[in-house]
Amino acid sequence: MTVLLRSSEIAKKPVVTFAGEAVAQVKDIVYGTTGDVQGFTLAGRGLFAGPLKTSVPWPAVVGLGPDAVMIADESALVDTAELLAGGSGVAGGAAGAGNVLDSQVLTDDGMALGRVVDVVIEVGEPTGTGAPTAEVVGYEIDPAEALGRGKNRLLIPLPDTLAASGEHLIVPAAAREFVREDLAGFGAAVDDFRARLGHGPVGGQPATGAAPPTSPAQVAAPAPVAAPAPVADPAPVADPAPVATPAPVAAPEAQPAPVPVDPAPSAGGSSPAGSSPASGPATSGPVPAAPVPVPETAGADEPSPLSAPDPAGQPRSLNEVFFPPEGAAPAPGAPAEPAHPSSGRWRRAADTPDAGAVDPVPDPGLPTRTATSDGQDR
Amino acid sequence: MLFSEAKGHKVVATDAAATVGRVDGFIVDPAAQQIIGLELGRTPGAGDTLPWANIQGFGRDAVTVGAGAMIVTAEGPLAEQAGKDHALLRKRVLSTAGVELGILRDVEFDPATGQVQQLLLDQGTVDAARLIGAGSYAVVVRA
């Protein structure tokens, strides 16, 4: 069983030996280059106790729970300098290669999601006789206004690897879809997010998340925010990222947007995104995003009980698009086709020769647009 | 028998049929889950520790010893585990996973052998076989 903990919950936790003695308390968390927890720097216990010169390396940690960090005995402590030499960042404000707190989180398409206020760590079961696993799986952020999610803190999942400096963290644009407001269900969101990145789009692209099979609606939202900045001013930490927006170009209803985007500047990678795995496919020109949902549409040839409309006349399936049957208030331009066999009133878009005109990029996780009998999109 | 039941028992020397002390506490070796001695009060001499091996009988009403001279001053392992820092009762119980299970309210032991059997917490019990340490901050049990 794994447990998700905020790093702020770990700070000040007592470090307890098997003999039942609290030898110190956690001061800071030291992260490795891949987001793994390298160990903890320590402070003495007590109101006026200062920092200690010793630290706990992660392999010495026997258990990390909501109430204490458990170690076998004090001999497990090492010199702090030794620990920091192997780490890459510190959460909490001490020295080190960089402090992830207060860094700005940018998507690889150039949208600022917010600033890091906390780090979410997933603690797994101990492996054999060794220490339990601990990995940074997400950040808690103060969201940027452009995210449109209010002012409450949000949790965003992280990919397995990411580019980070003391100033910015670059995450795949797909992270936006997996934002959560609390830890409940966040573990599943992390898994889903990484599965998305790991499997990648159907077109055989490398796993990036930069050209995710997002629906046009989802991509259209950030576009106005992300596009202008890099195009107008490539100098700052610029995000070549908007280049990622060509992905939905294949979708007929995608925003008109970044047509003038030149792959060249993005190939230059003037921002950390250049080192992100996302930059590769993002610069590879328009991405055939359409293949992603195709199997669903193609697999919908056979009538399904779910595809029959409910008594109220509304289609039940979220993955099929229905048009009114012939003679029943046809939508303008809709070709005359036989009614759906299961309803008498509806026919599936997949059954029509004009099925390709239907939004070809439905997100599997979101409801698609449906057409009602009066021809209105819903 | 529970610690709470045994505490306050008279310690009687069978050679003189005299009370030579009163049970004040228990000295436990956590790793062995074994009571290794009793801390006594109201002893006539300087010694205040009764090693478990010197106990003749641990009954419902009294603890018997062969003679008052068997009450000694704690040394070695007894001294290491004696004192409030190593007492079990009223300490928080932590698992090796770093989870606090509750406060230890009582301990059940076998009066014949001194083996600790159960740890009684605020809510529920913990098998004493999981006990691995007891210090000033917490009693530690295996997760």
XYZ file of C-alpha atoms in Angstrom:
521
model
C 0.000 0.000 0.000
C 1.283 3.432 -0.849
C 0.754 6.635 1.059
C 0.756 10.154 -0.303
C 2.310 12.762 1.939
C 2.964 16.445 1.508
C 6.529 17.398 2.243
C 5.255 19.978 4.699
C 3.752 17.119 6.648
C 7.127 15.428 6.829
C 8.993 18.490 8.034
C 9.333 18.565 11.797
C 8.440 14.917 12.092
C 10.473 13.187 14.786
C 13.162 10.761 13.726
C 12.749 7.786 16.030
C 15.031 4.817 16.542
C 13.860 1.293 17.146
C 14.890 1.829 20.746
C 12.099 4.371 21.021
C 14.299 7.456 21.210
C 13.554 10.558 19.158
C 17.034 11.617 18.071
C 16.086 14.575 15.880
C 13.365 16.050 13.733
C 13.201 16.487 9.980
C 14.298 19.884 8.748
C 14.406 19.590 4.956
C 13.912 16.949 2.317
C 16.698 16.342 -0.177
C 15.660 15.193 -3.637
C 17.700 13.386 -6.216
C 17.928 14.272 -9.844
C 15.011 12.058 -10.772
C 12.659 13.261 -8.089
C 13.464 10.488 -5.693
C 13.930 11.308 -2.039
C 17.604 11.176 -1.093
C 17.187 11.820 2.594
C 16.430 14.376 5.249
C 18.452 17.068 6.883
C 17.825 17.291 10.592
C 17.263 19.722 13.383
C 17.438 19.086 17.057
C 14.306 18.544 19.019
C 13.100 21.265 21.286
C 12.024 24.840 21.024
C 15.462 26.363 20.665
C 17.261 23.528 18.959
C 19.106 24.426 15.795
C 20.037 22.427 12.715
C 22.197 19.372 13.145
C 25.285 18.510 11.149
C 23.986 15.032 10.548
C 21.286 13.836 8.174
C 19.339 10.695 7.449
C 20.098 9.121 4.078
C 17.013 7.566 2.554
C 18.368 3.989 2.573
C 18.540 4.237 6.351
C 14.857 5.048 6.638
C 12.914 2.015 7.714
C 9.524 3.655 7.764
C 8.047 7.005 6.847
C 4.581 7.490 8.196
C 2.250 10.239 9.236
C 3.697 10.323 12.743
C 7.406 9.636 12.505
C 10.432 8.775 10.432
C 11.772 5.475 11.690
C 15.426 4.460 11.600
C 17.159 1.467 13.139
C 19.608 3.423 15.266
C 21.702 6.547 15.367
C 24.556 4.910 13.533
C 22.487 5.373 10.375
C 23.025 9.142 10.421
C 25.578 10.622 8.048
C 27.204 13.983 7.600
C 24.880 16.499 5.944
C 27.466 17.603 3.403
C 27.783 14.025 2.273
C 24.068 13.780 1.712
C 23.761 17.069 -0.127
C 26.546 16.100 -2.459
C 24.296 13.471 -3.904
C 21.076 15.463 -3.996
C 19.830 18.003 -6.479
C 17.302 20.031 -4.661
C 15.963 20.850 -1.289
C 12.374 21.528 -0.370
C 12.177 23.750 2.582
C 14.617 26.497 2.049
C 18.066 25.224 2.862
C 21.102 25.186 0.718
C 21.439 22.917 -2.244
C 21.249 22.889 -5.994
C 17.842 24.483 -6.023
C 14.765 24.981 -3.973
C 11.696 23.665 -5.728
C 9.352 25.634 -3.531
C 8.094 28.824 -5.159
C 9.296 27.696 -8.577
C 6.961 28.510 -11.418
C 5.359 25.491 -13.051
C 5.232 25.829 -16.813
C 3.743 23.431 -19.270
C 5.841 22.578 -22.269
C 3.421 24.601 -24.358
C 4.191 27.657 -22.328
C 1.300 27.964 -19.939
C 2.089 28.936 -16.378
C 0.104 26.734 -14.055
C 1.171 28.360 -10.821
C 3.865 28.324 -8.198
C 4.952 25.379 -6.136
C 3.943 25.598 -2.503
C 4.372 21.980 -1.530
C 5.638 18.672 -2.813
C 3.613 15.454 -2.843
C 5.595 12.327 -2.080
C 4.400 8.793 -2.615
C 5.765 6.384 -0.047
C 5.556 2.748 -1.010
C 6.045 -0.517 0.770
C 9.526 -1.483 1.894
C 11.236 -3.657 -0.642
C 12.629 -6.694 1.098
C 14.869 -5.572 3.905
C 15.552 -2.207 2.311
C 13.934 1.148 2.761
C 10.484 1.872 1.454
C 10.262 3.600 -1.873
C 9.672 7.335 -1.918
C 9.169 9.426 -4.992
C 7.949 12.879 -5.793
C 4.740 12.377 -7.746
C 3.266 15.832 -7.767
C 3.284 19.386 -6.619
C 0.812 21.485 -4.788
C 0.567 24.841 -6.476
C -0.985 28.196 -6.012
C -2.754 28.245 -9.352
C -2.251 30.964 -11.894
C -5.344 32.856 -12.915
C -4.979 31.635 -16.474
C -5.664 28.142 -15.283
C -9.210 29.158 -14.518
C -9.499 26.989 -11.433
C -9.998 29.628 -8.783
C -7.566 30.442 -6.032
C -7.610 27.228 -4.044
C -4.422 25.254 -4.119
C -4.273 22.477 -6.663
C -2.293 19.293 -7.050
C -0.625 18.512 -10.337
C 0.948 15.175 -11.153
C 4.476 14.929 -12.427
C 5.941 12.746 -15.109
C 8.678 10.299 -14.270
C 11.246 12.864 -15.246
C 11.066 16.572 -15.753
C 13.261 19.543 -16.375
C 13.735 21.772 -13.394
C 15.793 24.726 -12.369
C 15.587 26.898 -9.346
C 13.204 29.090 -11.327
C 10.948 26.863 -13.401
C 9.627 23.367 -13.596
C 8.528 22.141 -16.980
C 5.712 19.635 -17.136
C 3.894 18.168 -20.114
C 0.811 20.057 -21.163
C -1.283 16.991 -20.464
C -0.741 17.587 -16.762
C -3.528 20.150 -16.915
C -6.072 17.422 -17.413
C -5.052 15.609 -14.259
C -5.119 18.483 -11.822
C -6.818 17.604 -8.553
C -7.894 19.612 -5.590
C -6.985 17.173 -2.813
C -4.989 14.023 -2.210
C -8.041 11.795 -2.477
C -7.790 10.235 -5.886
C -4.562 12.026 -6.669
C -2.635 8.774 -6.698
C -4.902 7.473 -9.442
C -4.494 10.739 -11.309
C -0.729 10.318 -11.192
C -1.003 6.789 -12.508
C -3.359 7.841 -15.277
C -1.165 10.754 -16.189
C 1.949 8.629 -16.380
C 0.088 5.971 -18.283
C -0.872 8.622 -20.776
C 2.715 9.692 -21.129
C 4.032 6.191 -21.106
C 1.752 4.833 -23.781
C 1.823 7.938 -25.859
C -0.450 8.667 -28.730
C -1.428 5.879 -31.030
C 0.561 7.303 -33.872
C 3.724 5.799 -32.489
C 5.153 8.961 -31.096
C 7.485 8.815 -28.186
C 5.827 9.242 -24.852
C 5.766 12.915 -24.241
C 2.444 14.259 -23.313
C 3.253 17.314 -25.361
C 0.941 16.244 -28.110
C -1.633 14.439 -26.084
C -4.875 13.339 -27.539
C -6.596 16.242 -26.008
C -9.842 17.372 -27.399
C -9.875 20.585 -29.393
C -11.863 22.230 -26.682
C -9.185 21.542 -24.137
C -6.389 22.723 -26.316
C -8.253 25.762 -27.457
C -8.511 27.121 -23.980
C -4.856 27.616 -23.230
C -3.985 28.680 -26.728
C -4.862 32.330 -26.414
C -2.777 32.544 -23.315
C 0.175 30.568 -24.409
C 0.517 31.533 -28.000
C 1.135 35.249 -27.915
C 3.986 35.312 -25.504
C 6.506 33.130 -27.205
C 5.740 34.381 -30.659
C 5.958 38.001 -29.736
C 8.912 37.702 -27.466
C 11.116 34.721 -27.866
C 13.727 36.087 -25.569
C 12.430 35.317 -22.102
C 12.121 31.895 -20.785
C 10.176 31.461 -23.738
C 8.176 28.539 -24.374
C 8.459 27.156 -27.717
C 5.703 25.233 -26.381
C 2.827 26.642 -28.229
C 4.230 24.579 -30.976
C 2.524 21.745 -29.287
C -0.783 23.192 -30.289
C -0.452 22.007 -33.857
C -1.549 18.696 -32.513
C -5.205 19.452 -32.857
C -4.761 21.003 -36.248
C -5.969 17.790 -37.717
C -9.183 18.309 -35.893
C -11.583 20.275 -37.985
C -12.747 22.411 -35.126
C -9.389 23.291 -33.689
C -8.645 26.884 -33.062
C -7.155 28.794 -35.924
C -4.232 29.635 -33.830
C -0.579 29.229 -34.120
C -0.286 29.035 -37.826
C 2.761 31.250 -37.993
C 4.627 29.097 -35.584
C 8.011 28.312 -36.885
C 9.506 25.072 -35.721
C 12.942 26.576 -35.855
C 12.835 28.604 -32.661
C 11.382 25.771 -30.762
C 14.109 23.505 -31.988
C 16.495 25.952 -30.453
C 14.939 25.233 -27.155
C 15.499 28.510 -25.456
C 13.762 27.290 -22.361
C 14.125 24.265 -20.189
C 11.423 22.798 -22.276
C 14.067 22.206 -24.809
C 15.436 19.546 -22.566
C 12.055 18.151 -21.894
C 11.130 15.035 -23.704
C 8.138 16.924 -24.889
C 10.108 19.145 -27.141
C 10.847 16.462 -29.658
C 7.433 15.756 -30.954
C 6.361 19.283 -30.359
C 8.700 20.440 -33.046
C 7.912 17.700 -35.443
C 5.145 19.617 -37.096
C 1.477 18.893 -37.096
C 0.750 15.758 -35.259
C -1.828 13.332 -36.476
C -3.927 13.518 -33.410
C -6.941 12.048 -35.112
C -5.874 8.400 -34.940
C -6.241 8.338 -31.226
C -9.993 8.115 -30.939
C -10.494 6.353 -34.199
C -10.710 2.861 -32.783
C -13.655 3.914 -30.709
C -15.579 5.217 -33.638
C -14.681 2.268 -35.793
C -15.601 -0.140 -33.080
C -19.024 1.357 -32.775
C -20.395 -0.276 -35.887
C -22.483 -2.777 -34.035
C -25.542 -1.499 -32.248
C -25.118 -1.573 -28.552
C -27.778 -1.393 -25.888
C -25.920 1.576 -24.571
C -26.213 3.315 -27.854
C -29.967 3.293 -27.780
C -31.518 6.522 -26.652
C -33.197 6.634 -23.322
C -36.948 7.140 -23.112
C -36.446 10.855 -23.038
C -34.998 10.619 -26.472
C -31.427 11.473 -25.504
C -28.570 9.196 -26.464
C -27.009 7.370 -23.537
C -23.616 6.686 -24.922
C -21.030 9.342 -24.448
C -18.790 7.953 -27.145
C -21.200 7.971 -30.023
C -22.687 10.874 -31.817
C -26.253 10.697 -33.028
C -28.087 12.520 -35.708
C -31.802 12.660 -36.174
C -33.204 10.145 -38.629
C -34.371 11.021 -42.016
C -37.484 13.097 -42.027
C -37.285 13.912 -38.370
C -36.185 17.514 -38.459
C -32.917 16.872 -40.242
C -30.068 19.091 -39.535
C -29.033 21.311 -42.361
C -26.772 19.459 -44.695
C -27.251 16.140 -43.022
C -27.506 13.344 -45.566
C -30.542 11.109 -45.557
C -29.733 7.803 -43.948
C -31.754 4.982 -42.436
C -32.681 5.384 -38.836
C -30.748 3.603 -36.178
C -32.139 0.105 -35.868
C -32.400 0.221 -32.135
C -34.341 3.396 -31.885
C -36.313 4.253 -34.944
C -35.522 7.840 -34.193
C -31.794 7.988 -34.100
C -28.956 6.782 -36.164
C -25.335 6.674 -35.293
C -22.897 9.028 -36.856
C -20.615 6.096 -37.523
C -23.280 4.654 -39.777
C -23.350 7.673 -41.961
C -20.972 8.341 -44.810
C -20.461 11.771 -43.331
C -19.214 10.389 -40.080
C -15.840 11.890 -40.724
C -17.355 15.320 -40.344
C -18.029 14.590 -36.745
C -15.483 15.741 -34.266
C -12.841 13.068 -34.713
C -10.939 13.815 -31.550
C -13.187 13.021 -28.657
C -11.307 12.649 -25.471
C -11.992 9.201 -24.066
C -12.358 10.677 -20.638
C -14.771 13.418 -21.537
C -18.230 13.507 -22.993
C -18.312 14.181 -26.663
C -20.604 16.584 -28.334
C -23.956 15.182 -29.208
C -26.529 16.372 -31.627
C -30.125 16.530 -30.588
C -33.148 15.970 -32.723
C -33.423 19.641 -33.502
C -29.950 19.615 -34.916
C -28.426 21.578 -32.076
C -25.077 20.617 -30.716
C -25.106 19.721 -27.104
C -1.911 -10.855 34.733
C -1.775 -7.135 33.991
C 0.857 -4.669 35.055
C -1.900 -2.638 36.694
C -2.944 -5.646 38.755
C 0.563 -6.554 39.830
C 1.715 -3.069 40.693
C 1.547 -2.511 44.434
C 1.934 -6.177 45.264
C 3.844 -6.858 48.486
C 7.204 -8.559 48.150
C 7.539 -11.040 50.980
C 10.706 -12.860 52.032
C 9.799 -16.442 52.809
C 12.722 -17.000 55.150
C 11.564 -14.338 57.579
C 7.959 -14.023 56.467
C 8.557 -10.302 56.321
C 7.556 -7.745 53.742
C 10.734 -6.519 52.064
C 9.241 -4.193 49.479
C 6.402 -3.301 47.168
C 6.212 -3.575 43.378
C 6.602 -0.139 41.823
C 7.439 -1.011 38.235
C 8.604 -3.540 35.710
C 11.909 -3.780 33.906
C 11.310 -5.220 30.454
C 13.711 -6.331 27.798
C 11.731 -5.257 24.735
C 13.690 -7.297 22.261
C 13.027 -10.499 24.210
C 9.543 -9.403 25.293
C 10.519 -10.535 28.757
C 10.267 -9.005 32.218
C 13.794 -9.128 33.576
C 13.182 -7.514 36.942
C 10.909 -5.577 39.254
C 11.463 -2.077 40.543
C 10.613 -2.010 44.216
C 9.722 0.637 46.742
C 9.793 0.642 50.505
C 12.755 -1.681 50.661
C 14.638 -1.925 53.939
C 18.094 -1.760 52.373
C 19.817 0.132 49.614
C 18.768 -2.234 46.882
C 15.595 -1.522 45.001
C 15.627 -4.066 42.194
C 14.471 -7.644 42.195
C 15.786 -9.681 39.257
C 13.118 -11.926 37.784
C 15.343 -14.945 38.339
C 15.259 -14.295 42.101
C 11.489 -14.434 42.315
C 10.160 -17.498 44.025
C 6.501 -17.005 43.165
C 4.355 -14.357 41.546
C 0.887 -14.841 42.989
C -2.358 -12.950 42.889
C -1.667 -11.320 46.247
C 2.075 -11.172 46.688
C 5.478 -11.760 45.211
C 7.659 -14.088 47.232
C 11.433 -14.260 47.419
C 13.673 -16.581 49.312
C 15.329 -13.839 51.356
C 15.526 -10.080 51.597
C 19.111 -10.227 50.374
C 17.886 -11.112 46.910
C 16.857 -7.518 46.415
C 19.820 -5.822 44.770
C 20.988 -2.626 43.145
C 20.423 -2.655 39.396
C 23.478 -3.419 37.279
C 24.162 -4.433 33.707
C 21.112 -5.070 31.591
C 18.832 -4.308 34.503
C 20.321 -0.855 34.866
C 20.084 -0.242 31.125
C 16.388 -0.976 30.975
C 15.388 0.522 34.323
C 13.993 3.983 34.793
C 11.184 6.078 33.450
C 12.728 6.426 29.999
C 12.335 2.727 29.383
C 9.008 2.242 31.095
C 6.263 1.008 28.838
C 3.098 2.410 30.322
C 1.631 5.700 29.139
C 3.992 5.898 26.180
C 2.922 6.352 22.576
C 3.215 3.211 20.498
C 4.834 3.657 17.082
C 5.033 1.078 14.358
C 8.180 0.764 12.284
C 6.143 2.278 9.453
C 6.021 5.519 11.403
C 2.385 5.244 12.400
C 1.273 5.982 15.922
C -1.035 3.232 17.092
C -2.094 4.806 20.374
C -1.017 5.136 23.981
C 0.038 2.049 25.893
C -2.279 1.694 28.845
C -1.449 -1.741 30.199
C 0.554 -4.866 29.577
C -0.490 -8.459 30.020
C 2.210 -10.900 31.081
C 2.601 -14.486 32.222
C 3.349 -14.395 35.978
C 4.989 -17.796 35.785
C 7.576 -16.908 33.193
C 7.571 -13.138 33.005
C 6.874 -13.281 29.291
C 5.054 -10.230 27.979
C 1.985 -11.329 26.028
C -0.137 -8.396 24.999
C 0.136 -4.632 24.811
C -3.148 -2.960 25.659
C -3.634 0.371 23.887
C -6.371 2.940 24.012
C -8.077 1.067 21.276
C -7.268 -2.561 20.718
C -4.297 -4.693 21.576
C -0.959 -5.448 19.997
C 0.754 -8.804 20.169
C 3.824 -8.397 22.345
C 5.816 -10.452 19.858
C 5.906 -7.271 17.750
C 7.644 -5.314 20.491
C 11.162 -4.271 19.578
C 12.007 -1.202 21.638
C 10.988 1.164 24.375
C 12.549 4.552 24.880
C 11.834 7.987 26.188
C 9.789 8.939 23.130
C 7.880 5.818 22.243
C 7.386 2.113 22.411
C 8.217 0.675 18.996
C 6.512 -2.341 17.469
C 6.921 -4.014 14.122
C 4.489 -2.841 11.477
